[in-house]
Amino acid sequence: MRSEAFSVTAIRHGYCGMDSRIAAIARYTLLEALRTRLTALVLITLLVVLAASFFVETISITEGARFQAGFYAAGMRIASVFIMAVTVLVSITREFNDKGLDVLLALDLPRSHYVLGKLAGFLALAVLIAAAAALPLAWLAPAPAALQWSISLAAELAIVVAFALFCVITLNQLTPAASFVLGFYVLSRALTAIRLMSAHPLSGADTYSHQAIQVMVDALALVVPALDRWTRTEWLVNQQAAWSDLLELTGLSALYVALLAAATMFDFYRKNF
């Protein structure tokens, strides 16, 4: 509630323009996250995963450095997604329960400004978490590869943030929203493998049921990002990604974030508070 009180004061005193209101909400959303135990949680998680990666290096018979970098990258990727998703879900749920949102909307604040401000604040937090996660990789992997991994992780976290915000505002409850976010992320990571299995079955390729499943999977691939293409560990241990591919992934992330933000605002305007 302290962050909400600060943002209410900021909107009342001088933050009258559209951009300023969005910036004020984004700023205090970021401050709220940084002033809680999130910073300590990220630091502890980073140290634990890094220590585990050193253990993996010691038990590796050959190529210990590659195993260490790969283990750390995979572990921090999952941990960063989990931390970022939970932060969004808990923050918005708390505002619903504490009636902080009602106070903001009572100030004649457009709902689109609230959504965009919250999204901007969480996206800034995602960039900070991605940068912190990539710091040890500056010593464990080539610097260009670590930079590519960090940029891709930030883009991946942006998609997770936008989807988590959409789920929690739409469902208004923490548990169903968390379940949808978890299902979405698991499906996104496994989508390429699912498409390969549906395209090349061991048997029954000519049956109508398999053809229907294949059409459904291909249609699902049009709207769900294949997140296994993002933040790939092989960039650190084998070969760096092409910058053109990274630019494509960043553009796709921006597109998905924009679509999810539009869907969130559409549903938010339909709700009665």
Short mmCIF file of C-alpha atoms in Angstrom, two decimals:
data_model
loop_
_atom_site.label_atom_id
_atom_site.label_comp_id
_atom_site.label_asym_id
_atom_site.label_seq_id
_atom_site.Cartn_x
_atom_site.Cartn_y
_atom_site.Cartn_z
CA MET A 1 0.00 0.00 0.00
CA ARG A 2 2.94 2.36 0.50
CA SER A 3 3.68 2.28 -3.22
CA GLU A 4 0.03 2.97 -4.01
CA ALA A 5 0.01 5.91 -1.60
CA PHE A 6 3.09 7.34 -3.33
CA SER A 7 1.59 6.91 -6.78
CA VAL A 8 -1.70 8.49 -5.69
CA THR A 9 0.20 11.48 -4.32
CA ALA A 10 2.23 11.75 -7.51
CA ILE A 11 -0.87 11.70 -9.70
CA ARG A 12 -2.56 14.31 -7.52
CA HIS A 13 0.40 16.66 -7.42
CA GLY A 14 1.61 17.53 -10.84
CA TYR A 15 1.51 14.31 -12.82
CA CYS A 16 -1.36 15.39 -15.06
CA GLY A 17 -0.25 14.33 -18.52
CA MET A 18 -0.83 10.89 -19.96
CA ASP A 19 2.87 10.05 -20.22
CA SER A 20 3.56 11.38 -16.73
CA ARG A 21 0.81 9.30 -15.17
CA ILE A 22 2.06 6.15 -16.85
CA ALA A 23 5.63 6.99 -15.82
CA ALA A 24 4.54 7.62 -12.22
CA ILE A 25 2.80 4.24 -11.95
CA ALA A 26 5.76 2.51 -13.61
CA ARG A 27 8.22 4.22 -11.28
CA TYR A 28 6.43 3.30 -8.07
CA THR A 29 5.77 -0.23 -9.31
CA LEU A 30 9.52 -0.63 -9.76
CA LEU A 31 10.25 1.01 -6.40
CA GLU A 32 7.77 -1.26 -4.65
CA ALA A 33 9.54 -4.33 -6.02
CA LEU A 34 13.02 -3.05 -5.17
CA ARG A 35 12.05 -2.05 -1.62
CA THR A 36 10.66 -5.47 -0.78
CA ARG A 37 12.60 -8.71 -0.38
CA LEU A 38 12.75 -9.22 -4.13
CA THR A 39 16.30 -7.87 -4.39
CA ALA A 40 17.49 -10.24 -1.68
CA LEU A 41 15.62 -13.12 -3.30
CA VAL A 42 17.27 -12.51 -6.68
CA LEU A 43 20.71 -12.21 -5.06
CA ILE A 44 20.28 -15.38 -2.99
CA THR A 45 18.99 -17.31 -6.01
CA LEU A 46 21.92 -16.11 -8.11
CA LEU A 47 24.45 -17.16 -5.46
CA VAL A 48 22.81 -20.57 -4.95
CA VAL A 49 22.72 -21.36 -8.68
CA LEU A 50 26.29 -20.07 -9.10
CA ALA A 51 27.52 -22.21 -6.21
CA ALA A 52 25.74 -25.23 -7.70
CA SER A 53 27.42 -24.53 -11.04
CA PHE A 54 30.84 -24.61 -9.35
CA PHE A 55 29.91 -27.97 -7.88
CA VAL A 56 28.94 -29.21 -11.34
CA GLU A 57 32.32 -28.07 -12.63
CA THR A 58 34.17 -29.99 -9.94
CA ILE A 59 32.40 -33.28 -10.69
CA SER A 60 32.72 -32.94 -14.46
CA ILE A 61 35.36 -35.19 -15.94
CA THR A 62 35.94 -33.07 -19.04
CA GLU A 63 34.88 -29.61 -20.22
CA GLY A 64 33.97 -28.47 -16.75
CA ALA A 65 33.74 -24.79 -17.76
CA ARG A 66 31.15 -25.56 -20.45
CA PHE A 67 29.09 -27.65 -18.04
CA GLN A 68 29.29 -24.88 -15.46
CA ALA A 69 28.14 -22.17 -17.85
CA GLY A 70 25.36 -24.37 -19.23
CA PHE A 71 24.08 -25.36 -15.78
CA TYR A 72 24.13 -21.79 -14.50
CA ALA A 73 22.37 -20.42 -17.61
CA ALA A 74 19.61 -23.06 -17.52
CA GLY A 75 19.09 -22.69 -13.77
CA MET A 76 18.97 -18.90 -13.76
CA ARG A 77 16.62 -18.87 -16.74
CA ILE A 78 14.01 -20.96 -14.93
CA ALA A 79 14.55 -19.09 -11.65
CA SER A 80 14.21 -15.68 -13.33
CA VAL A 81 10.96 -16.68 -15.03
CA PHE A 82 9.55 -18.01 -11.75
CA ILE A 83 10.55 -14.91 -9.75
CA MET A 84 9.22 -12.50 -12.37
CA ALA A 85 5.90 -14.29 -12.79
CA VAL A 86 5.28 -14.56 -9.04
CA THR A 87 6.19 -10.89 -8.57
CA VAL A 88 3.59 -9.76 -11.10
CA LEU A 89 0.88 -12.08 -9.80
CA VAL A 90 1.39 -11.24 -6.12
CA SER A 91 1.71 -7.49 -6.68
CA ILE A 92 -1.50 -7.14 -8.68
CA THR A 93 -3.42 -9.54 -6.42
CA ARG A 94 -2.38 -7.50 -3.37
CA GLU A 95 -3.63 -4.31 -5.02
CA PHE A 96 -6.98 -5.92 -5.72
CA ASN A 97 -7.28 -7.19 -2.15
CA ASP A 98 -6.09 -3.96 -0.50
CA LYS A 99 -8.37 -1.80 -2.68
CA GLY A 100 -5.39 0.21 -3.88
CA LEU A 101 -6.69 -0.03 -7.43
CA ASP A 102 -10.02 1.44 -6.37
CA VAL A 103 -8.22 4.47 -4.94
CA LEU A 104 -6.32 5.05 -8.18
CA LEU A 105 -9.40 4.69 -10.38
CA ALA A 106 -11.25 7.10 -8.10
CA LEU A 107 -8.78 9.80 -9.22
CA ASP A 108 -10.20 9.63 -12.74
CA LEU A 109 -7.19 7.63 -13.91
CA PRO A 110 -7.87 5.88 -17.25
CA ARG A 111 -7.59 2.15 -16.91
CA SER A 112 -5.30 1.97 -19.92
CA HIS A 113 -2.82 4.22 -18.06
CA TYR A 114 -2.86 1.84 -15.12
CA VAL A 115 -2.21 -1.21 -17.31
CA LEU A 116 0.54 0.50 -19.30
CA GLY A 117 2.17 1.89 -16.16
CA LYS A 118 2.18 -1.45 -14.41
CA LEU A 119 3.46 -3.17 -17.54
CA ALA A 120 6.26 -0.63 -17.97
CA GLY A 121 7.33 -1.00 -14.35
CA PHE A 122 7.41 -4.77 -14.51
CA LEU A 123 9.27 -4.70 -17.85
CA ALA A 124 11.93 -2.46 -16.31
CA LEU A 125 12.22 -4.94 -13.45
CA ALA A 126 12.58 -7.79 -15.96
CA VAL A 127 15.48 -5.99 -17.63
CA LEU A 128 17.21 -5.54 -14.26
CA ILE A 129 16.75 -9.21 -13.36
CA ALA A 130 18.07 -10.32 -16.76
CA ALA A 131 21.11 -8.07 -16.36
CA ALA A 132 21.80 -9.39 -12.85
CA ALA A 133 21.44 -12.99 -14.02
CA ALA A 134 23.96 -12.41 -16.82
CA LEU A 135 26.68 -10.86 -14.66
CA PRO A 136 28.41 -14.15 -13.71
CA LEU A 137 28.34 -15.21 -17.36
CA ALA A 138 30.82 -12.44 -18.10
CA TRP A 139 33.42 -14.74 -16.46
CA LEU A 140 31.89 -18.09 -17.47
CA ALA A 141 31.35 -17.43 -21.19
CA PRO A 142 32.44 -15.04 -23.97
CA ALA A 143 31.16 -11.51 -23.40
CA PRO A 144 29.18 -11.24 -26.69
CA ALA A 145 27.42 -14.54 -25.97
CA ALA A 146 26.59 -13.41 -22.44
CA LEU A 147 25.17 -10.17 -23.81
CA GLN A 148 23.01 -12.05 -26.32
CA TRP A 149 21.79 -14.38 -23.59
CA SER A 150 20.91 -11.41 -21.36
CA ILE A 151 18.98 -9.60 -24.11
CA SER A 152 17.08 -12.76 -24.99
CA LEU A 153 16.26 -13.45 -21.33
CA ALA A 154 14.89 -9.92 -20.96
CA ALA A 155 12.73 -10.47 -24.05
CA GLU A 156 11.50 -13.80 -22.70
CA LEU A 157 10.70 -12.29 -19.31
CA ALA A 158 8.77 -9.51 -21.07
CA ILE A 159 6.43 -12.11 -22.60
CA VAL A 160 6.00 -13.81 -19.22
CA VAL A 161 5.28 -10.46 -17.56
CA ALA A 162 2.66 -9.49 -20.13
CA PHE A 163 0.93 -12.88 -19.93
CA ALA A 164 1.00 -12.92 -16.11
CA LEU A 165 -0.50 -9.42 -16.03
CA PHE A 166 -3.22 -10.50 -18.44
CA CYS A 167 -4.06 -13.60 -16.39
CA VAL A 168 -4.18 -11.92 -12.98
CA ILE A 169 -6.30 -8.99 -14.19
CA THR A 170 -8.65 -11.28 -16.09
CA LEU A 171 -9.07 -13.95 -13.40
CA ASN A 172 -8.64 -11.72 -10.28
CA GLN A 173 -7.35 -14.71 -8.30
CA LEU A 174 -3.80 -15.80 -7.63
CA THR A 175 -4.07 -19.59 -7.91
CA PRO A 176 -5.91 -19.81 -11.27
CA ALA A 177 -3.69 -17.09 -12.73
CA ALA A 178 -0.53 -18.88 -11.59
CA SER A 179 -1.80 -22.14 -13.05
CA PHE A 180 -2.44 -20.51 -16.42
CA VAL A 181 1.00 -18.87 -16.44
CA LEU A 182 2.68 -22.17 -15.60
CA GLY A 183 0.73 -24.01 -18.30
CA PHE A 184 1.50 -21.31 -20.84
CA TYR A 185 5.23 -21.41 -20.14
CA VAL A 186 5.49 -25.20 -20.20
CA LEU A 187 3.52 -25.33 -23.45
CA SER A 188 5.66 -22.59 -24.98
CA ARG A 189 8.88 -24.40 -24.10
CA ALA A 190 7.58 -27.73 -25.44
CA LEU A 191 5.72 -26.43 -28.50
CA THR A 192 8.47 -27.18 -31.04
CA ALA A 193 8.82 -30.76 -29.79
CA ILE A 194 5.04 -31.21 -29.89
CA ARG A 195 4.95 -30.01 -33.50
CA LEU A 196 7.72 -32.40 -34.48
CA MET A 197 5.97 -35.35 -32.85
CA SER A 198 2.66 -34.49 -34.51
CA ALA A 199 4.32 -34.08 -37.92
CA HIS A 200 6.27 -37.34 -37.72
CA PRO A 201 4.22 -39.92 -35.77
CA LEU A 202 5.37 -43.50 -35.41
CA SER A 203 2.01 -44.79 -36.66
CA GLY A 204 -1.46 -43.63 -37.60
CA ALA A 205 -0.36 -40.69 -39.71
CA ASP A 206 -3.28 -41.11 -42.13
CA THR A 207 -6.04 -41.23 -39.53
CA TYR A 208 -8.48 -38.34 -39.22
CA SER A 209 -7.77 -37.99 -35.52
CA HIS A 210 -4.07 -37.43 -36.13
CA GLN A 211 -4.76 -34.95 -38.93
CA ALA A 212 -7.12 -33.04 -36.65
CA ILE A 213 -4.50 -32.97 -33.88
CA GLN A 214 -1.85 -31.77 -36.32
CA VAL A 215 -4.08 -28.93 -37.53
CA MET A 216 -4.82 -27.97 -33.94
CA VAL A 217 -1.12 -27.97 -33.00
CA ASP A 218 -0.20 -25.89 -36.06
CA ALA A 219 -2.96 -23.40 -35.25
CA LEU A 220 -1.72 -23.21 -31.65
CA ALA A 221 1.78 -22.46 -32.91
CA LEU A 222 0.44 -19.36 -34.66
CA VAL A 223 -0.58 -17.72 -31.39
CA VAL A 224 1.80 -19.22 -28.81
CA PRO A 225 5.50 -18.28 -28.93
CA ALA A 226 7.96 -21.16 -29.10
CA LEU A 227 10.06 -20.02 -26.16
CA ASP A 228 12.62 -22.78 -26.69
CA ARG A 229 14.09 -20.44 -29.34
CA TRP A 230 14.72 -17.77 -26.69
CA THR A 231 17.68 -17.68 -24.25
CA ARG A 232 19.36 -20.82 -25.56
CA THR A 233 22.20 -22.29 -23.52
CA GLU A 234 24.02 -23.42 -26.65
CA TRP A 235 24.81 -19.77 -27.42
CA LEU A 236 27.13 -19.81 -24.40
CA VAL A 237 28.74 -23.23 -24.77
CA ASN A 238 28.77 -23.91 -28.53
CA GLN A 239 28.21 -21.09 -30.97
CA GLN A 240 26.97 -17.56 -30.54
CA ALA A 241 23.63 -16.60 -32.07
CA ALA A 242 23.40 -14.44 -35.16
CA TRP A 243 22.45 -10.90 -34.25
CA SER A 244 19.77 -11.01 -36.95
CA ASP A 245 18.14 -13.97 -35.16
CA LEU A 246 18.30 -12.11 -31.86
CA LEU A 247 16.70 -9.07 -33.48
CA GLU A 248 13.90 -11.29 -34.79
CA LEU A 249 13.28 -12.75 -31.33
CA THR A 250 13.21 -9.27 -29.81
CA GLY A 251 10.71 -8.12 -32.41
CA LEU A 252 8.49 -11.15 -31.76
CA SER A 253 8.63 -10.44 -28.04
CA ALA A 254 7.55 -6.84 -28.62
CA LEU A 255 4.67 -8.05 -30.78
CA TYR A 256 3.45 -10.55 -28.18
CA VAL A 257 3.74 -7.98 -25.39
CA ALA A 258 1.73 -5.47 -27.42
CA LEU A 259 -1.00 -8.01 -28.19
CA LEU A 260 -1.22 -9.16 -24.57
CA ALA A 261 -1.32 -5.56 -23.35
CA ALA A 262 -4.19 -4.81 -25.73
CA ALA A 263 -6.06 -7.92 -24.55
CA THR A 264 -5.48 -6.94 -20.91
CA MET A 265 -6.83 -3.42 -21.45
CA PHE A 266 -9.84 -4.76 -23.37
CA ASP A 267 -10.77 -7.10 -20.52
CA PHE A 268 -9.95 -4.50 -17.85
CA TYR A 269 -12.41 -1.99 -19.34
CA ARG A 270 -15.16 -4.61 -19.21
CA LYS A 271 -14.85 -5.08 -15.44
CA ASN A 272 -16.93 -3.24 -12.87
CA PHE A 273 -15.19 -1.95 -9.72
#
